Coordinates of C-alpha atoms and ligand atoms in Angstrom, one line a residue:
M7 CA -94.4 28.7 159.5
S8 CA -91.5 26.4 158.6
A9 CA -90.7 23.0 160.0
A10 CA -87.8 22.8 162.4
P11 CA -84.7 21.2 160.8
A12 CA -84.5 17.6 161.6
A13 CA -81.3 16.2 163.1
P14 CA -78.7 16.7 160.4
A15 CA -78.7 13.6 158.1
A16 CA -75.3 12.0 158.4
S17 CA -73.2 13.3 155.6
S18 CA -72.6 9.6 154.8
A19 CA -76.3 9.1 154.1
P20 CA -76.9 8.2 150.5
V21 CA -77.9 11.1 148.2
V22 CA -80.9 10.3 146.1
V23 CA -81.7 12.6 143.2
Q24 CA -85.2 12.4 141.9
K25 CA -86.6 14.4 139.0
Y26 CA -90.4 15.0 138.7
G27 CA -91.8 16.0 135.3
G28 CA -94.5 18.5 134.6
T29 CA -97.3 15.9 134.5
S30 CA -96.4 14.5 137.8
V31 CA -96.9 17.9 139.4
G32 CA -99.7 18.8 137.0
D33 CA -102.0 20.1 139.8
V34 CA -102.0 20.7 143.5
E35 CA -103.1 17.2 144.4
R36 CA -100.4 15.6 142.3
L37 CA -97.8 18.0 143.7
Q38 CA -98.8 16.9 147.2
R39 CA -98.4 13.3 146.2
V40 CA -94.9 14.0 145.0
A41 CA -94.2 15.8 148.3
R42 CA -95.2 12.6 150.1
R43 CA -92.9 10.5 148.0
I44 CA -90.0 12.9 148.7
A45 CA -90.8 13.0 152.5
D46 CA -90.9 9.2 152.6
T47 CA -87.6 8.9 150.8
H48 CA -86.1 11.4 153.3
R49 CA -87.6 9.6 156.3
A50 CA -86.1 6.3 155.0
G51 CA -82.7 7.8 155.8
N52 CA -81.6 9.4 152.5
R53 CA -80.5 12.9 151.7
V54 CA -83.0 13.9 149.0
L55 CA -82.5 16.4 146.2
A56 CA -85.6 16.7 143.9
V57 CA -85.5 18.5 140.6
V58 CA -88.9 19.7 139.4
S59 CA -90.3 20.8 136.0
A60 CA -93.0 23.4 135.5
M61 CA -96.5 22.3 136.4
G62 CA -98.5 20.7 133.5
D63 CA -98.6 22.9 130.4
T64 CA -97.1 26.0 132.1
T65 CA -94.1 26.2 129.8
D66 CA -96.2 25.9 126.6
D67 CA -98.6 28.5 128.0
L68 CA -95.7 30.9 128.7
V69 CA -94.3 30.3 125.2
G70 CA -97.8 31.1 123.8
M71 CA -98.1 34.4 125.8
A72 CA -94.6 35.5 124.6
A73 CA -95.6 34.8 121.0
A74 CA -98.7 36.8 121.5
V75 CA -96.9 39.9 122.5
N76 CA -93.9 39.5 120.2
G77 CA -93.7 37.3 117.0
R78 CA -90.0 36.9 117.7
P79 CA -89.5 37.3 121.5
P80 CA -86.0 38.4 122.5
Q81 CA -84.2 35.2 123.7
R82 CA -83.0 36.7 126.9
E83 CA -86.5 37.8 128.0
L84 CA -88.0 34.5 126.9
D85 CA -85.6 32.6 129.1
I86 CA -86.4 34.6 132.1
L87 CA -90.1 34.1 131.5
L88 CA -89.8 30.4 131.0
T89 CA -87.8 29.8 134.1
S90 CA -90.6 31.2 136.2
G91 CA -92.6 28.0 135.5
E92 CA -90.1 25.9 137.4
R93 CA -89.9 28.5 140.2
I94 CA -93.6 28.2 140.8
A95 CA -93.3 24.4 141.0
M96 CA -90.2 24.4 143.2
S97 CA -91.5 26.8 145.8
L98 CA -94.9 25.1 146.1
L99 CA -93.3 21.7 146.3
A100 CA -91.0 22.9 149.1
M101 CA -94.0 24.3 151.0
A102 CA -95.9 21.0 150.5
V103 CA -92.9 19.0 151.9
E104 CA -92.7 21.4 154.9
A105 CA -96.4 20.9 155.5
L106 CA -95.5 17.2 156.0
G107 CA -93.1 18.1 158.8
V108 CA -89.9 17.7 156.8
P109 CA -87.7 20.8 156.4
A110 CA -87.2 21.8 152.8
R111 CA -85.6 24.5 150.8
S112 CA -86.0 25.4 147.1
F113 CA -83.3 26.9 144.9
T114 CA -83.3 28.2 141.4
G115 CA -80.8 26.8 138.9
S116 CA -78.6 29.7 139.5
Q117 CA -78.7 29.4 143.3
A118 CA -78.0 25.7 142.9
G119 CA -74.9 26.5 141.0
I120 CA -75.9 25.4 137.5
I121 CA -73.5 27.4 135.4
T122 CA -74.0 27.4 131.6
D123 CA -72.8 29.0 128.4
A124 CA -74.7 32.0 127.1
V125 CA -76.7 30.3 124.4
H126 CA -80.3 31.2 125.3
G127 CA -82.9 28.5 124.7
K128 CA -80.4 25.7 124.5
A129 CA -77.6 26.5 127.0
R130 CA -75.1 23.9 127.9
I131 CA -74.1 23.2 131.5
V132 CA -70.3 24.0 131.8
D133 CA -70.0 23.7 135.6
V134 CA -71.9 22.9 138.7
T135 CA -71.0 24.6 142.0
P136 CA -73.6 23.1 144.4
Q137 CA -72.3 24.6 147.7
R138 CA -75.6 26.0 148.9
V139 CA -77.3 22.7 148.0
R140 CA -74.7 20.7 149.9
D141 CA -75.1 22.9 152.9
A142 CA -78.9 22.5 153.0
L143 CA -78.6 18.7 152.6
D144 CA -76.1 18.7 155.5
E145 CA -78.5 20.7 157.6
G146 CA -81.0 17.8 157.2
R147 CA -83.2 19.5 154.7
V148 CA -84.8 18.2 151.5
V149 CA -83.6 20.3 148.6
I150 CA -85.8 21.2 145.7
V151 CA -84.1 22.5 142.6
A152 CA -85.8 24.3 139.7
G153 CA -85.1 22.3 136.5
F154 CA -84.3 23.5 133.0
Q155 CA -82.3 26.6 134.0
G156 CA -79.0 28.0 134.9
V157 CA -77.0 31.2 134.7
S158 CA -74.2 32.2 132.3
R159 CA -70.9 33.2 134.0
D160 CA -70.1 35.5 131.1
T161 CA -73.3 37.5 130.6
K162 CA -74.8 36.9 134.1
D163 CA -78.1 36.2 132.4
I164 CA -80.5 33.5 133.2
T165 CA -80.5 30.7 130.6
T166 CA -82.7 27.7 129.8
L167 CA -81.4 24.2 128.8
G168 CA -83.8 23.4 126.0
R169 CA -87.2 21.8 126.2
G170 CA -87.2 18.8 128.6
G171 CA -84.1 20.2 130.2
S172 CA -85.0 19.3 133.8
D173 CA -83.7 15.8 133.1
T174 CA -80.3 17.3 132.4
T175 CA -80.5 19.4 135.6
A176 CA -81.2 16.3 137.6
V177 CA -78.3 14.2 136.1
A178 CA -75.9 17.1 136.5
M179 CA -76.9 17.5 140.1
A180 CA -76.5 13.8 140.6
A181 CA -73.0 13.9 139.1
A182 CA -72.0 17.0 141.2
L183 CA -73.2 15.3 144.4
D184 CA -71.7 11.9 143.5
A185 CA -75.1 10.2 143.7
D186 CA -74.9 6.8 142.2
V187 CA -78.4 6.9 140.7
C188 CA -80.6 9.6 139.2
E189 CA -84.2 8.7 139.3
I190 CA -86.4 10.2 136.6
H191 CA -90.0 10.1 137.9
T192 CA -92.3 10.5 135.0
D193 CA -95.9 9.7 133.7
V194 CA -94.9 6.4 132.0
D195 CA -93.5 3.2 133.5
G196 CA -90.2 3.4 131.7
V197 CA -88.7 3.3 128.2
Y198 CA -90.7 1.3 125.7
T199 CA -89.8 -0.6 122.5
A200 CA -92.0 2.0 120.7
D201 CA -94.4 4.8 121.6
P202 CA -97.4 2.9 123.1
R203 CA -99.8 5.4 121.6
L204 CA -98.7 4.1 118.1
V205 CA -98.0 0.6 119.1
P206 CA -100.3 -0.7 121.8
D207 CA -98.3 -3.9 122.4
A208 CA -95.0 -2.1 122.9
R209 CA -93.0 -3.6 125.8
K210 CA -91.2 -1.9 128.7
L211 CA -87.5 -2.4 128.6
D212 CA -85.7 -3.3 131.8
R213 CA -82.2 -2.1 130.7
L214 CA -80.6 0.0 128.0
S215 CA -77.1 1.1 127.5
F216 CA -76.3 4.8 127.4
E217 CA -75.5 4.5 123.7
E218 CA -78.8 3.0 122.9
M219 CA -80.7 5.5 125.0
L220 CA -78.8 8.3 123.4
E221 CA -79.8 7.2 120.0
L222 CA -83.4 6.6 121.0
A223 CA -83.6 10.0 122.7
A224 CA -81.9 11.8 119.8
Q225 CA -84.3 10.1 117.4
G226 CA -87.5 11.3 119.1
A227 CA -88.2 9.1 122.1
K228 CA -89.4 11.8 124.4
V229 CA -88.8 10.2 127.7
L230 CA -85.4 11.7 128.3
Q231 CA -83.6 14.8 127.1
V232 CA -80.6 13.8 124.9
R233 CA -78.2 15.9 126.9
S234 CA -79.2 14.2 130.2
V235 CA -78.1 10.9 128.7
E236 CA -74.8 12.3 127.5
F237 CA -74.2 13.8 130.9
G238 CA -75.0 10.5 132.6
R239 CA -72.7 8.6 130.2
N240 CA -69.8 11.1 130.6
H241 CA -70.0 11.2 134.4
G242 CA -71.0 7.6 135.1
V243 CA -74.5 8.5 136.6
R244 CA -76.9 5.6 136.2
I245 CA -80.4 6.8 135.3
H246 CA -83.6 5.0 136.4
V247 CA -86.6 6.1 134.5
R248 CA -89.7 5.1 136.5
S249 CA -93.3 6.0 137.1
S250 CA -94.1 8.8 139.6
F251 CA -97.5 7.1 140.1
N252 CA -96.4 3.7 141.4
G253 CA -93.3 2.1 143.0
S254 CA -92.5 -0.4 140.3
E255 CA -89.1 -0.8 138.7
G256 CA -88.7 1.2 135.5
T257 CA -85.9 1.2 132.9
W258 CA -82.2 1.4 133.9
I259 CA -79.8 3.2 131.7
V260 CA -76.4 1.8 132.4
P261 CA -72.9 1.6 130.9
Q262 CA -72.5 -0.9 128.0
E263 CA -70.4 -3.2 130.2
D264 CA -73.3 -3.7 132.6
M265 CA -75.6 -5.0 129.9
V266 CA -76.2 -8.7 130.4
E267 CA -77.0 -9.2 126.7
D268 CA -77.3 -7.1 123.7
A269 CA -80.7 -7.0 122.0
I270 CA -80.2 -6.9 118.2
I271 CA -82.9 -4.3 118.3
S272 CA -84.0 -2.5 121.4
G273 CA -86.6 -0.1 120.1
V274 CA -88.1 2.0 117.4
A275 CA -88.2 5.8 117.8
H276 CA -90.1 8.3 115.7
D277 CA -89.8 12.0 115.3
T278 CA -92.2 14.4 113.6
S279 CA -90.5 17.6 114.8
E280 CA -88.3 18.0 111.7
A281 CA -88.7 19.5 108.3
K282 CA -86.9 18.6 105.1
V283 CA -85.1 21.3 103.1
T284 CA -83.9 20.7 99.6
V285 CA -81.4 23.0 97.9
V286 CA -82.1 22.3 94.2
G287 CA -79.6 22.4 91.4
V288 CA -76.4 23.0 93.3
P289 CA -73.2 23.1 91.2
D290 CA -71.3 19.9 92.0
R291 CA -67.9 21.3 92.9
P292 CA -65.7 21.4 96.1
G293 CA -66.7 23.9 98.7
V294 CA -70.5 24.2 98.0
A295 CA -71.6 21.9 100.8
A296 CA -69.1 23.5 103.2
G297 CA -70.4 27.0 102.4
L298 CA -74.1 25.9 102.9
F299 CA -73.6 24.1 106.2
S300 CA -71.2 26.6 107.6
A301 CA -73.8 29.2 107.2
L302 CA -76.4 27.0 109.0
A303 CA -73.9 26.2 111.8
G304 CA -73.0 29.9 112.2
A305 CA -76.7 30.5 113.1
T306 CA -76.6 27.4 115.4
I307 CA -79.3 25.7 113.3
N308 CA -79.2 21.9 114.1
V309 CA -78.9 20.0 110.9
D310 CA -79.7 16.4 111.2
M311 CA -79.8 14.1 108.2
I312 CA -78.1 15.1 105.0
V313 CA -78.4 13.5 101.6
Q314 CA -76.7 14.6 98.4
N315 CA -78.2 13.1 95.2
V316 CA -76.3 11.7 92.3
S317 CA -75.3 14.6 90.1
S318 CA -76.3 15.0 86.5
A319 CA -75.0 17.7 84.1
G320 CA -72.7 19.1 86.9
R321 CA -75.6 19.8 89.3
T322 CA -77.0 18.0 92.2
D323 CA -79.7 18.4 94.9
I324 CA -78.8 18.5 98.6
S325 CA -81.5 17.7 101.1
F326 CA -81.3 17.9 104.9
T327 CA -83.5 18.0 107.9
V328 CA -83.7 20.7 110.6
P329 CA -86.1 21.2 113.5
R330 CA -89.4 22.6 112.2
G331 CA -89.0 25.5 114.6
E332 CA -85.7 26.5 112.9
V333 CA -86.8 26.0 109.3
D334 CA -87.9 29.6 108.7
E335 CA -84.5 30.8 109.9
A336 CA -82.8 28.3 107.6
R337 CA -84.8 29.5 104.7
E338 CA -84.1 33.2 105.4
L339 CA -80.5 32.4 105.8
L340 CA -80.1 30.4 102.6
A341 CA -82.6 32.0 100.2
P342 CA -80.6 35.2 99.6
R343 CA -77.4 33.1 99.0
L344 CA -78.8 30.9 96.3
G345 CA -77.3 33.1 93.7
E346 CA -73.9 33.1 95.4
I347 CA -74.0 29.3 95.9
G348 CA -75.2 29.0 92.3
A349 CA -78.3 26.9 93.3
E350 CA -81.6 27.0 91.4
D351 CA -84.2 26.8 94.2
L352 CA -85.0 26.0 97.8
V353 CA -87.8 23.7 98.7
V354 CA -89.2 23.1 102.2
D355 CA -91.3 20.1 103.1
P356 CA -92.5 20.1 106.7
A357 CA -94.7 17.0 106.3
V358 CA -92.0 14.4 107.0
A359 CA -91.3 12.1 109.9
K360 CA -88.2 10.1 110.9
V361 CA -88.4 6.5 112.0
S362 CA -85.3 4.9 113.6
L363 CA -84.4 1.4 114.6
V364 CA -81.9 1.2 117.5
G365 CA -80.0 -1.7 119.0
A366 CA -76.4 -2.5 120.1
G367 CA -76.5 -6.0 118.6
M368 CA -76.8 -4.4 115.2
K369 CA -73.0 -4.1 115.2
T370 CA -72.5 -7.8 115.0
H371 CA -75.7 -8.7 113.1
P372 CA -75.7 -7.7 109.4
G373 CA -78.9 -7.4 107.4
V374 CA -80.9 -5.2 109.8
A375 CA -81.3 -2.4 107.3
A376 CA -82.4 -4.7 104.6
R377 CA -85.1 -6.2 106.8
M378 CA -86.3 -2.8 107.8
F379 CA -86.5 -1.5 104.3
T380 CA -88.3 -4.7 103.2
A381 CA -90.9 -4.4 106.0
L382 CA -91.5 -0.7 105.0
S383 CA -92.0 -1.6 101.4
A384 CA -94.4 -4.4 102.2
A385 CA -96.4 -1.8 104.2
G386 CA -96.4 0.5 101.2
V387 CA -94.2 3.2 102.9
N388 CA -91.8 5.1 100.6
I389 CA -88.4 6.0 102.0
Q390 CA -87.2 9.5 101.3
M391 CA -83.9 9.6 103.1
I392 CA -81.7 7.1 105.0
S393 CA -78.9 7.5 107.6
T394 CA -77.2 5.1 109.8
S395 CA -74.8 4.8 112.8
T396 CA -73.2 1.7 114.1
I397 CA -76.3 0.9 116.2
R398 CA -79.1 2.7 114.3
V399 CA -80.9 2.9 111.0
S400 CA -83.1 5.9 110.3
V401 CA -85.4 6.7 107.5
V402 CA -87.4 9.8 106.6
V403 CA -90.9 9.1 105.4
A404 CA -94.0 11.1 104.8
D405 CA -95.6 12.4 108.0
A406 CA -98.8 10.6 107.1
D407 CA -97.0 7.2 107.0
V408 CA -95.4 7.4 110.5
A409 CA -97.8 5.1 112.4
T410 CA -97.8 2.5 109.6
A411 CA -94.0 2.6 109.4
V412 CA -93.4 2.3 113.2
R413 CA -95.8 -0.6 113.5
A414 CA -94.4 -2.4 110.4
V415 CA -90.8 -2.2 111.8
H416 CA -91.9 -3.1 115.4
D417 CA -93.6 -6.2 114.0
E418 CA -90.8 -7.2 111.7
F419 CA -88.4 -7.4 114.7
A420 CA -90.9 -9.0 117.0
L421 CA -90.3 -6.4 119.6
A422 CA -93.6 -7.0 121.4
G423 CA -92.8 -10.5 122.4
D424 CA -89.5 -11.8 123.9
A425 CA -86.7 -9.6 122.5
V426 CA -84.4 -11.2 120.0
V427 CA -81.0 -11.1 121.8
A428 CA -77.5 -11.6 120.9
E429 CA -74.9 -12.8 123.3
Q430 CA -72.8 -10.2 124.9
G431 CA -69.2 -10.3 123.8
A432 CA -70.1 -11.6 120.3
G433 CA -68.1 -8.7 118.9
Ligands
LIG524 N1 -90.7 22.9 131.6 C1 -89.7 22.7 130.6 C2 -90.3 22.1 129.4 O1 -91.5 21.9 129.4 C3 -88.6 21.8 131.1 C4 -88.9 20.4 131.4 O2 -90.1 20.0 131.5 O3 -88.0 19.6 131.6 O4 -89.7 21.8 128.4
LIG525 MG1 -92.0 19.4 130.5

């Protein structure tokens, strides 16, 4: 039996978008606790839209089952399978909210109007047409939307937004509904200066700019999907990352102009999900790199860091990193072309890790890279590759060195104590 719709919430009532991650709805008790938080927020006079991820390890389990029946599962079928995890969570959550006497309705991504391109496994949201969601909110209902999924207008097929994609669903819904904040309720208290599992005295950050969060997320901080931060930045949706287990303030991700001060360094991210590929003995002439990377781009393989060595005798080595999950594809694509490219060999090293230092104040404070490299060398960590942006320095090191490297850098910049800050407007 379903609860009677409450008096329609005034359409001027604020819209609160809350996203709950898989751990927060990991079992039935946790899911009921989330339902209580949602019902409380509704009763406090808000129009509530909650985006939910699949319960616990559901997505991993589904990936495992797919792999068991087909070593290379067809992408279309895999996407349909994976979206079922969020459907289980959304319908149970709607039932749990109704059980508390608050009317609720769940919608799949496609029903909620999440329109994507047709790239299975990492589709991009191209439009949001949330009419059904708006109607349900106007009827005074809590709306629950399945995260991580949408539908392609071209193929009419169901797509997924990439692992961790529920964050992006939430920010996209917040943008479409003009919510001024998107709350990401998760199993940690916010964004930390480093992964607390590697650095026990890592500190929770109160505020970060979109740019800093973008760099941290892109470099392995798992708390938010990169695309959700891009979406927030592009559409002006502030993001509040907070614990689903308590009511305390978490970390606010805000536009740069709302930062009171720029930390020289905000945090250290690490990433062990990439592999290093080296194309050995490439002829050093125009067009070779273009050919190599065009081939990878054509297969939508995400190339991250690229280093070309000094050439000797007209030949050079080109190394780059790709996600480990895409390294076999990269190898299969490039190996048959070695002759054509004129390269001698292809070497893959999966045992690498990337460590990145991020901070907006870096722009105006030279010498950060030098300090980072010195700290790493003092800790006995060898640097294999380096890349930088205006607010980031990243190095690739051996996988085995990752904890040592993160701690060394975190210590060097005293991130555990009071942050070293630069005055805003210094540059
Ligand atoms: N359930 C999906 C995943 O595990 C999406 C999400 O959690 O955001 O990646
Ligand atoms: Mg998840």
